[in-house]
Amino acid sequence: MKKNEALKKIFGFTSFRNGQEEIIDAVLNQSDVLAMLPTGTGKSLCYQLPGYVLKGAVLIVSPLISLMQDQVEQLRMIGEKRAVALNSFLSIKEKNRVLQNLSLYRFIYISPEMLGSEYIIEKLQTINISLFVIDEAHCISQWGHDFRPDYLNLGTIRYKLGDAPVLALTATATKEVRNDIKQYLHLYKPKEFIYSVDRPNISLVVEKLENHLEKKQRLVELISFLKKPGVIYFSSKRLAEETADFLRQNGFHDTAAYHGGMEQEQRILIQQQFLYGQMNIICATSAFGMGINKNNIRFIIHYHVPGQIESYLQEIGRAGRDSEQSIAIMLYCSGDEALQIQLIENELPTNSQIDSFYALPTGNYEQIQEELNLTETQFRFLQSYHSSNMNVDQVKAIKQERYSIKINKLQQLMKWVHSNGCRRKRVMTYFNEILLDSPVKCCDICKINLDDFQEKKKVDHNTVDSSWEKRLQQLLLLESGLQ
Ligand code: ADP
């Protein structure tokens, strides 16, 4: 099938969006490609369309199970049955059935961890792979060094799977992160398509509050006022849940919490309710977002500061995918960053935990994790460097370096919070970009009017028609139970 025919017949689109055609052309010409397109603008098409033009399967490395499931679901909705996600969601029986019939699939989604299995590689070697895609490729740099080391091996794996070109896709990667991606995927001379990270239809606002009580009050004010649906991001699962309860008790009945500690079924239910408008406000942790294909989110509120500008952009980028005006508001109280510092510390082991890990006899890792009271990420960090034969001092040095990088990223974000310059311009400077055209509704520093983001009240003719006396009478009658 030809490119333009696939665009219309398979995807039902009349034209390409900015960047898509160039990227697809480069992929079809067998080049390695590194592409950065802003969130929500249509990265998936860049590998899905070639799936209908090229002969062979498209293999997509994806960081999250929910993201894979979602992509497969979306492909099913356009009538594609030959798509599968190879992950721990499949039963052993299903997995074996898929692996025995790999050649039947046009799109195979897989996690980097699964690609670490020799058995899976052997199976994949039996089919013809026409394109090797790394979706959300910034994860190589963000997670590969800490707790998902399999990300760093993708460059070797690509050669084991034949000579298919590589397409690395991301929405948020600084120059350093892009260099990491190229290095670890062995992209020597890729075609690079780097589009601006800017999303002009999202206004950027930071509001500073005196204390947490004020912050909570402001949150209630904002969500009563702002056009919905919206997402409120928290750094703590507990606070996401507590706030959702609090909001429900205060009349916002269509509010739900969403975080990684919840049961999978519960999470899927909430995603669906949000998608179909039964829920309008989600109190979430960063676990919410990737793969949530709702295009009319009108506001994103950050109740806590995220860990870095990249995460901030990813999170606010979930708003306004329909190109309509949307807003991102960060609520900040002095000292909020302490929570992020604590999260960073929980991701990396302490020096004494490293010492103890090395002093204990290896073997039963599970027991060690429990004995040393390690978080999942601390444990994975230690396990991966330990099994690659690093000694104690080397691991301590790596840990220190990772810590400094993370703290530095947080500091950059804090500088942005406290800065008096245009917020959009500053975000773009961080990504080595220059803002050429600021939108009218740019940011709080460039002065915007919050009224422009207000929910239009539905007119209730019963109330409008009746006088205030009548309304009061009705209320009183209601209260005394006479009606
Ligand atoms: P992301 O860049 O975040 O991965 P997606 O690939 O999920 O974004 O696409 C975002 C939305 O844009 C989807 O709803 C998709 O159907 C739509 N889309 C993508 N390409 C086009 C196009 N060329 N024309 C119209 N809509 C498109």
Coordinates of C-alpha atoms and ligand atoms in Angstrom, one line a residue:
M1 CA 0.0 0.0 0.0
K2 CA 1.2 3.5 -0.7
K3 CA 1.8 6.1 2.0
N4 CA -1.1 8.5 1.2
E5 CA -3.5 5.7 0.5
A6 CA -2.8 4.3 4.0
L7 CA -3.2 7.7 5.6
K8 CA -6.7 8.0 4.3
K9 CA -8.0 4.4 4.0
I10 CA -6.5 3.0 7.2
F11 CA -6.3 5.9 9.5
G12 CA -9.0 8.1 8.1
F13 CA -6.9 11.3 8.1
T14 CA -7.0 13.8 5.3
S15 CA -3.5 15.1 5.8
F16 CA -0.3 14.7 7.7
R17 CA 0.4 16.8 10.7
N18 CA 3.6 18.9 11.0
G19 CA 6.6 16.6 11.0
Q20 CA 4.8 13.3 10.3
E21 CA 5.4 13.0 6.6
E22 CA 9.1 13.8 6.8
I23 CA 9.6 11.2 9.5
I24 CA 7.6 8.6 7.7
D25 CA 9.6 9.2 4.5
A26 CA 12.9 8.8 6.3
V27 CA 11.7 5.6 7.9
L28 CA 10.5 4.3 4.5
N29 CA 13.9 5.1 3.1
Q30 CA 15.5 2.8 5.6
S31 CA 17.2 5.5 7.6
D32 CA 17.7 5.4 11.4
V33 CA 15.6 8.2 12.7
L34 CA 15.5 10.2 15.9
A35 CA 12.3 12.2 16.1
M36 CA 11.1 14.6 18.7
L37 CA 7.5 15.8 18.3
P38 CA 5.6 17.6 21.0
T39 CA 3.3 15.5 23.1
G40 CA -0.1 14.7 21.7
T41 CA 0.7 15.6 18.1
G42 CA 0.7 12.2 16.6
K43 CA 3.9 10.2 17.1
S44 CA 2.2 6.8 16.8
L45 CA 1.3 7.4 13.1
C46 CA 5.1 7.7 12.4
Y47 CA 5.5 4.0 12.9
Q48 CA 2.0 2.7 12.5
L49 CA 1.7 4.0 8.9
P50 CA 5.0 2.4 7.8
G51 CA 3.5 -0.9 9.2
Y52 CA 1.2 -0.9 6.2
V53 CA 3.8 0.1 3.6
L54 CA 6.8 -2.1 4.6
K55 CA 6.9 -5.8 4.3
G56 CA 7.5 -7.3 7.8
A57 CA 6.6 -6.6 11.3
V58 CA 7.0 -3.4 13.3
L59 CA 8.5 -4.1 16.7
I60 CA 7.8 -1.4 19.3
V61 CA 9.6 -1.1 22.6
S62 CA 7.3 0.6 25.0
P63 CA 7.9 1.5 28.7
L64 CA 4.6 0.8 30.2
I65 CA 2.1 -2.1 30.0
S66 CA -0.8 0.3 30.1
L67 CA 0.6 2.2 27.2
M68 CA 1.1 -0.9 25.1
Q69 CA -2.4 -2.1 25.9
D70 CA -3.8 1.2 24.9
Q71 CA -2.0 1.3 21.6
V72 CA -3.2 -2.2 20.7
E73 CA -6.7 -1.2 21.6
Q74 CA -6.5 1.8 19.4
L75 CA -5.2 -0.2 16.5
R76 CA -8.1 -2.7 17.0
M77 CA -10.5 0.3 16.8
I78 CA -9.3 1.1 13.3
G79 CA -9.8 -2.6 12.4
E80 CA -6.2 -3.9 12.9
K81 CA -6.3 -7.3 14.4
R82 CA -2.7 -8.2 13.9
A83 CA -1.4 -6.2 16.8
V84 CA -0.2 -7.7 20.1
A85 CA 1.4 -6.6 23.3
L86 CA 3.9 -9.1 24.7
N87 CA 4.0 -8.4 28.4
S88 CA 3.2 -9.9 31.8
F89 CA -0.5 -9.4 31.3
L90 CA -0.6 -12.4 29.0
S91 CA -1.0 -15.8 30.6
I92 CA 1.8 -18.3 29.9
K93 CA -0.6 -20.1 27.5
E94 CA -1.4 -16.9 25.6
K95 CA 2.2 -15.9 25.5
N96 CA 3.3 -19.2 24.0
R97 CA 0.5 -19.0 21.5
V98 CA 1.7 -15.6 20.4
L99 CA 5.3 -16.6 20.3
Q100 CA 4.5 -19.7 18.1
N101 CA 2.6 -17.4 15.7
L102 CA 4.7 -14.3 15.6
S103 CA 4.8 -14.1 11.9
L104 CA 1.0 -13.4 11.9
Y105 CA 1.5 -10.0 13.5
R106 CA 2.0 -6.6 11.9
F107 CA 2.6 -4.7 15.2
I108 CA 4.4 -6.3 18.2
Y109 CA 4.7 -4.2 21.3
I110 CA 7.2 -5.3 23.9
S111 CA 8.9 -4.1 27.1
P112 CA 12.7 -3.7 27.2
E113 CA 12.8 -6.3 30.0
M114 CA 11.2 -8.9 27.8
L115 CA 13.8 -8.2 25.1
G116 CA 16.4 -9.2 27.7
S117 CA 15.2 -12.8 27.4
E118 CA 17.3 -15.0 25.0
Y119 CA 14.3 -17.1 24.4
I120 CA 12.2 -14.2 23.2
I121 CA 15.1 -13.0 21.0
E122 CA 15.3 -16.4 19.4
K123 CA 11.7 -16.3 18.6
L124 CA 11.9 -12.8 17.2
Q125 CA 14.8 -13.9 15.0
T126 CA 12.5 -16.2 13.2
I127 CA 10.4 -13.4 11.7
N128 CA 11.1 -10.5 9.4
I129 CA 11.3 -7.2 11.3
S130 CA 11.0 -4.2 9.1
L131 CA 11.2 -1.5 11.7
F132 CA 12.5 -1.3 15.3
V133 CA 10.7 1.4 17.2
I134 CA 11.7 2.8 20.6
D135 CA 8.7 4.8 21.9
E136 CA 9.2 7.3 24.6
A137 CA 12.9 7.0 23.9
H138 CA 13.9 9.5 26.6
C139 CA 13.3 6.6 29.1
I140 CA 16.7 5.3 28.0
S141 CA 18.3 8.2 29.6
Q142 CA 15.8 8.7 32.4
W143 CA 15.4 5.2 33.6
G144 CA 18.2 3.1 31.9
H145 CA 20.8 4.3 34.4
D146 CA 18.8 3.5 37.5
F147 CA 16.3 0.8 37.6
R148 CA 15.6 -0.3 34.1
P149 CA 19.0 -1.3 32.8
D150 CA 17.6 -3.3 30.0
Y151 CA 17.0 0.0 28.2
L152 CA 20.8 0.4 27.8
N153 CA 21.1 -2.9 25.9
L154 CA 18.7 -2.1 23.1
G155 CA 21.6 -1.0 20.9
T156 CA 23.0 -4.5 21.0
I157 CA 19.7 -6.1 20.6
R158 CA 18.9 -4.3 17.5
Y159 CA 21.7 -6.1 15.7
K160 CA 20.5 -9.5 16.9
L161 CA 17.1 -8.8 15.3
G162 CA 18.4 -8.2 11.8
D163 CA 19.1 -4.9 10.1
A164 CA 15.9 -3.1 10.4
P165 CA 16.2 0.6 10.8
V166 CA 15.6 2.2 14.2
L167 CA 13.0 4.9 14.9
A168 CA 13.4 6.6 18.3
L169 CA 10.5 8.7 19.3
T170 CA 10.2 11.2 22.1
A171 CA 8.4 14.4 23.0
T172 CA 10.8 15.7 25.6
A173 CA 14.6 15.3 25.3
T174 CA 17.2 17.8 25.9
K175 CA 20.4 17.7 23.8
E176 CA 22.1 15.6 26.4
V177 CA 19.2 13.1 26.5
R178 CA 19.2 13.0 22.7
N179 CA 22.9 12.2 22.8
D180 CA 22.2 9.4 25.3
I181 CA 19.6 8.0 23.0
K182 CA 21.9 8.0 20.0
Q183 CA 24.7 6.5 21.9
Y184 CA 22.7 3.6 23.5
L185 CA 20.8 2.8 20.4
H186 CA 24.0 2.9 18.3
L187 CA 22.5 5.5 16.0
Y188 CA 25.6 6.7 14.2
K189 CA 24.2 9.0 11.6
P190 CA 20.5 9.1 12.2
K191 CA 18.2 11.5 10.4
E192 CA 17.1 13.9 13.1
F193 CA 13.7 15.6 13.2
I194 CA 13.5 17.8 16.2
Y195 CA 10.4 19.9 16.6
S196 CA 9.7 22.5 19.2
V197 CA 8.6 21.2 22.6
D198 CA 6.3 24.2 22.8
R199 CA 2.5 23.8 22.9
P200 CA 1.2 27.2 22.2
N201 CA -2.4 26.4 23.2
I202 CA -1.4 25.6 26.8
S203 CA -1.0 28.7 29.0
L204 CA 1.5 28.3 31.8
V205 CA 0.9 29.6 35.3
V206 CA 2.7 29.3 38.6
E207 CA 0.9 30.5 41.7
K208 CA 2.7 30.9 45.0
L209 CA 0.7 30.2 48.2
E210 CA 1.7 30.9 51.8
N211 CA 0.9 27.5 53.2
H212 CA -0.8 24.2 52.6
L213 CA -4.2 25.3 53.8
E214 CA -4.2 28.2 51.4
K215 CA -3.1 25.8 48.7
K216 CA -6.0 23.5 49.3
Q217 CA -8.4 26.4 49.3
R218 CA -7.0 27.7 46.1
L219 CA -7.4 24.2 44.5
V220 CA -11.0 24.2 45.4
E221 CA -11.5 27.7 44.0
L222 CA -9.7 26.7 40.8
I223 CA -11.6 23.6 40.1
S224 CA -15.0 25.2 40.8
F225 CA -14.1 27.8 38.3
L226 CA -12.1 26.2 35.5
K227 CA -13.4 24.5 32.5
K228 CA -13.2 20.8 32.8
P229 CA -12.1 18.0 32.4
G230 CA -8.8 18.3 34.2
V231 CA -6.0 16.4 36.0
I232 CA -4.4 17.3 39.3
Y233 CA -0.9 15.9 39.7
F234 CA 0.5 14.9 43.1
S235 CA 3.8 13.5 44.1
S236 CA 2.3 11.3 46.8
K237 CA -0.2 8.5 46.3
R238 CA -1.7 9.2 49.8
L239 CA -2.3 12.9 49.0
A240 CA -3.8 12.1 45.6
E241 CA -6.3 9.8 47.4
E242 CA -7.0 12.1 50.3
T243 CA -7.6 15.0 48.0
A244 CA -9.9 13.0 45.8
D245 CA -12.0 12.1 48.9
F246 CA -12.0 15.6 50.1
L247 CA -13.2 16.9 46.8
R248 CA -15.9 14.4 46.5
Q249 CA -17.1 15.2 50.0
N250 CA -17.2 18.9 48.9
G251 CA -19.5 18.4 46.0
F252 CA -17.1 17.4 43.2
H253 CA -18.7 14.0 42.8
D254 CA -17.1 13.3 39.4
T255 CA -13.6 13.1 41.0
A256 CA -11.4 10.0 41.2
A257 CA -7.9 9.2 42.3
Y258 CA -5.4 7.3 40.1
H259 CA -2.0 6.0 41.1
G260 CA 0.3 3.0 40.6
G261 CA -0.6 1.5 43.9
M262 CA -4.2 0.8 42.8
E263 CA -5.4 -2.5 41.4
Q264 CA -5.1 -2.7 37.6
E265 CA -8.8 -3.2 37.1
Q266 CA -9.6 -0.2 39.2
R267 CA -7.2 1.9 37.2
I268 CA -8.6 0.8 33.9
L269 CA -12.1 1.6 35.1
I270 CA -11.2 5.1 36.1
Q271 CA -9.4 5.7 32.8
Q272 CA -12.5 4.6 30.9
Q273 CA -14.8 6.7 33.1
F274 CA -12.6 9.7 32.5
L275 CA -12.4 9.0 28.8
Y276 CA -16.2 8.9 28.5
G277 CA -16.9 11.9 30.7
Q278 CA -18.3 10.2 33.8
M279 CA -15.3 11.4 35.7
N280 CA -14.2 14.9 35.1
I281 CA -11.4 15.4 37.7
I282 CA -8.5 13.0 38.3
C283 CA -6.2 13.3 41.3
A284 CA -3.2 11.4 40.0
T285 CA 0.4 10.6 40.4
S286 CA 2.8 10.6 37.5
A287 CA 1.5 7.0 36.8
F288 CA -1.4 8.7 35.0
G289 CA -0.9 9.9 31.5
M290 CA 1.1 7.9 29.1
G291 CA -1.3 6.3 26.8
I292 CA -4.4 8.2 27.9
N293 CA -5.9 9.3 24.7
K294 CA -8.3 11.9 25.8
N295 CA -8.0 15.0 23.7
N296 CA -10.1 17.5 25.5
I297 CA -8.4 17.9 28.8
R298 CA -8.7 21.6 29.6
F299 CA -6.5 22.0 32.7
I300 CA -3.6 20.4 34.4
I301 CA -2.9 21.5 38.0
H302 CA 0.4 20.5 39.7
Y303 CA -0.3 20.3 43.4
H304 CA 3.3 19.4 43.9
V305 CA 6.3 20.3 41.8
P306 CA 7.5 17.5 39.5
G307 CA 11.1 16.3 39.6
Q308 CA 12.3 18.0 36.4
I309 CA 11.2 20.2 33.5
E310 CA 10.9 17.2 31.2
S311 CA 8.3 15.5 33.5
Y312 CA 6.5 18.9 33.8
L313 CA 6.2 19.1 30.0
Q314 CA 5.1 15.5 29.6
E315 CA 2.4 16.1 32.2
I316 CA 1.0 19.4 31.0
G317 CA 1.2 18.0 27.4
R318 CA -1.8 15.9 28.2
A319 CA -3.9 19.0 28.0
G320 CA -5.4 20.4 24.8
R321 CA -4.7 17.6 22.3
D322 CA -7.6 18.9 20.3
S323 CA -5.6 22.2 19.9
E324 CA -8.2 24.1 22.0
Q325 CA -7.0 26.6 24.6
S326 CA -6.0 24.9 27.8
I327 CA -4.1 25.8 31.0
A328 CA -1.4 24.4 33.2
I329 CA -1.3 25.8 36.8
M330 CA 1.4 24.9 39.3
L331 CA 0.6 25.6 42.9
Y332 CA 3.7 26.2 44.9
C333 CA 4.4 26.6 48.6
S334 CA 7.9 27.3 49.9
G335 CA 9.6 24.0 50.7
D336 CA 7.5 21.9 48.4
E337 CA 10.7 20.6 46.8
A338 CA 11.5 18.6 49.9
L339 CA 9.1 16.0 48.8
Q340 CA 10.9 15.6 45.5
I341 CA 14.3 15.4 47.2
Q342 CA 12.9 12.6 49.4
L343 CA 11.6 10.8 46.3
I344 CA 15.0 11.0 44.7
E345 CA 16.6 9.6 47.8
N346 CA 14.1 6.8 47.8
E347 CA 15.1 5.9 44.3
L348 CA 18.8 5.4 45.1
P349 CA 20.4 3.3 47.8
T350 CA 22.4 4.9 50.6
N351 CA 26.1 4.2 51.0
S352 CA 25.4 1.9 53.9
Q353 CA 22.8 0.0 52.0
I354 CA 25.3 -0.5 49.2
D355 CA 27.9 -1.8 51.8
S356 CA 25.4 -4.1 53.3
F357 CA 24.2 -5.4 49.9
Y358 CA 27.8 -6.3 49.0
A359 CA 28.5 -7.8 52.4
L360 CA 25.6 -10.2 52.3
P361 CA 25.9 -13.6 50.5
T362 CA 24.3 -13.3 47.0
G363 CA 21.6 -15.6 45.9
N364 CA 18.3 -14.8 47.6
Y365 CA 17.7 -11.3 46.4
E366 CA 14.2 -11.2 47.7
Q367 CA 15.4 -11.8 51.2
I368 CA 18.1 -9.2 50.9
Q369 CA 15.6 -6.6 49.7
E370 CA 13.5 -7.2 52.7
E371 CA 16.4 -7.3 55.2
L372 CA 17.8 -4.0 54.0
N373 CA 14.4 -2.4 53.7
L374 CA 15.1 -1.4 50.1
T375 CA 12.5 0.2 47.8
E376 CA 11.9 -1.5 44.5
T377 CA 14.0 1.0 42.6
Q378 CA 16.9 1.0 45.1
F379 CA 16.9 -2.8 44.9
R380 CA 16.8 -2.8 41.1
F381 CA 19.7 -0.3 41.0
L382 CA 21.8 -2.5 43.3
Q383 CA 20.9 -5.7 41.6
S384 CA 21.7 -4.5 38.1
Y385 CA 25.1 -3.0 38.9
H386 CA 26.0 -6.0 41.2
S387 CA 25.3 -8.4 38.4
S388 CA 27.4 -6.5 36.0
N389 CA 30.3 -7.0 38.3
M390 CA 30.9 -3.5 39.6
N391 CA 32.6 -3.2 42.9
V392 CA 31.3 -1.2 45.9
D393 CA 33.2 1.9 45.2
Q394 CA 32.2 2.0 41.6
V395 CA 28.5 1.6 42.6
K396 CA 28.8 4.4 45.1
A397 CA 30.3 6.7 42.5
I398 CA 27.6 5.9 40.0
K399 CA 25.0 6.5 42.7
Q400 CA 26.5 9.8 43.6
E401 CA 26.6 10.9 40.0
R402 CA 22.9 9.9 39.4
Y403 CA 22.0 11.7 42.6
S404 CA 23.7 14.9 41.5
I405 CA 22.1 14.8 38.0
K406 CA 18.6 14.4 39.5
I407 CA 19.1 17.2 42.1
N408 CA 20.4 19.4 39.4
K409 CA 17.3 18.8 37.2
L410 CA 15.2 19.6 40.2
Q411 CA 17.1 22.8 40.8
Q412 CA 16.6 23.8 37.2
L413 CA 12.8 23.3 37.7
M414 CA 12.9 25.4 40.9
K415 CA 14.8 28.2 39.1
W416 CA 11.9 28.2 36.6
V417 CA 9.3 28.3 39.4
H418 CA 11.1 31.3 40.9
S419 CA 12.0 33.1 37.8
N420 CA 10.5 36.4 36.7
G421 CA 11.0 35.8 33.0
C422 CA 8.4 34.5 30.5
R423 CA 7.8 30.9 31.5
R424 CA 7.4 29.6 27.9
K425 CA 10.7 31.2 26.9
R426 CA 12.5 29.6 29.8
V427 CA 11.2 26.1 29.2
M428 CA 12.3 26.4 25.6
T429 CA 15.8 27.7 26.6
Y430 CA 16.1 24.5 28.7
F431 CA 15.6 22.6 25.5
N432 CA 18.1 24.8 23.6
E433 CA 15.3 26.4 21.7
I434 CA 14.3 30.0 21.1
L435 CA 10.8 31.2 21.3
L436 CA 10.0 33.1 18.2
D437 CA 6.3 33.7 18.5
S438 CA 4.6 33.9 21.9
P439 CA 0.9 33.1 22.0
V440 CA -1.5 35.7 23.3
K441 CA -2.4 33.6 26.3
C442 CA 1.2 32.8 27.1
C443 CA 1.9 32.7 30.8
D444 CA 1.3 34.4 34.2
I445 CA 4.4 36.6 33.7
C446 CA 3.3 37.7 30.3
K447 CA -0.1 38.4 32.0
I448 CA -3.1 36.3 31.1
N449 CA -6.7 36.6 32.3
L450 CA -7.9 33.5 34.1
D451 CA -11.5 34.4 33.2
D452 CA -10.7 33.1 29.7
F453 CA -10.5 29.6 31.2
Q454 CA -13.8 29.7 33.1
E455 CA -16.4 27.1 32.7
K456 CA -19.5 28.5 31.0
K457 CA -22.4 27.9 33.3
K458 CA -25.3 26.1 31.9
V459 CA -28.4 28.3 32.0
D460 CA -31.1 26.7 34.1
H461 CA -34.3 28.3 32.9
N462 CA -36.3 27.3 36.0
T463 CA -34.0 29.3 38.2
V464 CA -33.7 32.2 35.9
D465 CA -37.4 32.6 35.4
S466 CA -38.3 32.5 39.1
S467 CA -37.7 35.5 41.4
W468 CA -35.3 35.1 44.3
E469 CA -38.2 35.1 46.7
K470 CA -39.7 32.1 45.0
R471 CA -36.4 30.3 44.9
L472 CA -35.9 30.9 48.6
Q473 CA -39.4 29.7 49.3
Q474 CA -38.7 26.5 47.3
L475 CA -35.5 25.9 49.3
L476 CA -37.2 26.4 52.6
L477 CA -39.9 24.0 51.6
L478 CA -37.3 21.5 50.5
E479 CA -35.5 21.8 53.8
S480 CA -38.6 21.4 55.9
G481 CA -39.4 18.3 53.9
L482 CA -42.8 19.7 52.8
Q483 CA -42.0 19.1 49.1
Ligands
ADP1 P1 1.5 11.3 20.8 O1 2.4 12.2 20.0 O2 1.3 11.9 22.1 O3 2.0 9.9 20.8 P2 -0.7 10.2 19.4 O4 0.1 9.4 18.4 O5 -1.4 9.4 20.4 O6 0.1 11.3 20.1 O7 -1.8 11.1 18.6 C1 -2.6 12.1 19.2 C2 -3.9 12.2 18.5 O8 -3.7 12.8 17.3 C3 -4.6 10.9 18.3 O9 -5.9 11.0 18.6 C4 -4.5 10.7 16.8 O10 -5.5 9.9 16.2 C5 -4.4 12.1 16.2 N1 -3.7 12.2 15.0 C6 -2.5 11.8 14.7 N2 -2.1 12.1 13.4 C7 -3.1 12.8 12.9 C8 -3.3 13.4 11.6 N3 -2.4 13.3 10.6 N4 -4.5 14.0 11.4 C9 -5.5 14.0 12.4 N5 -5.3 13.5 13.6 C10 -4.2 12.9 13.9

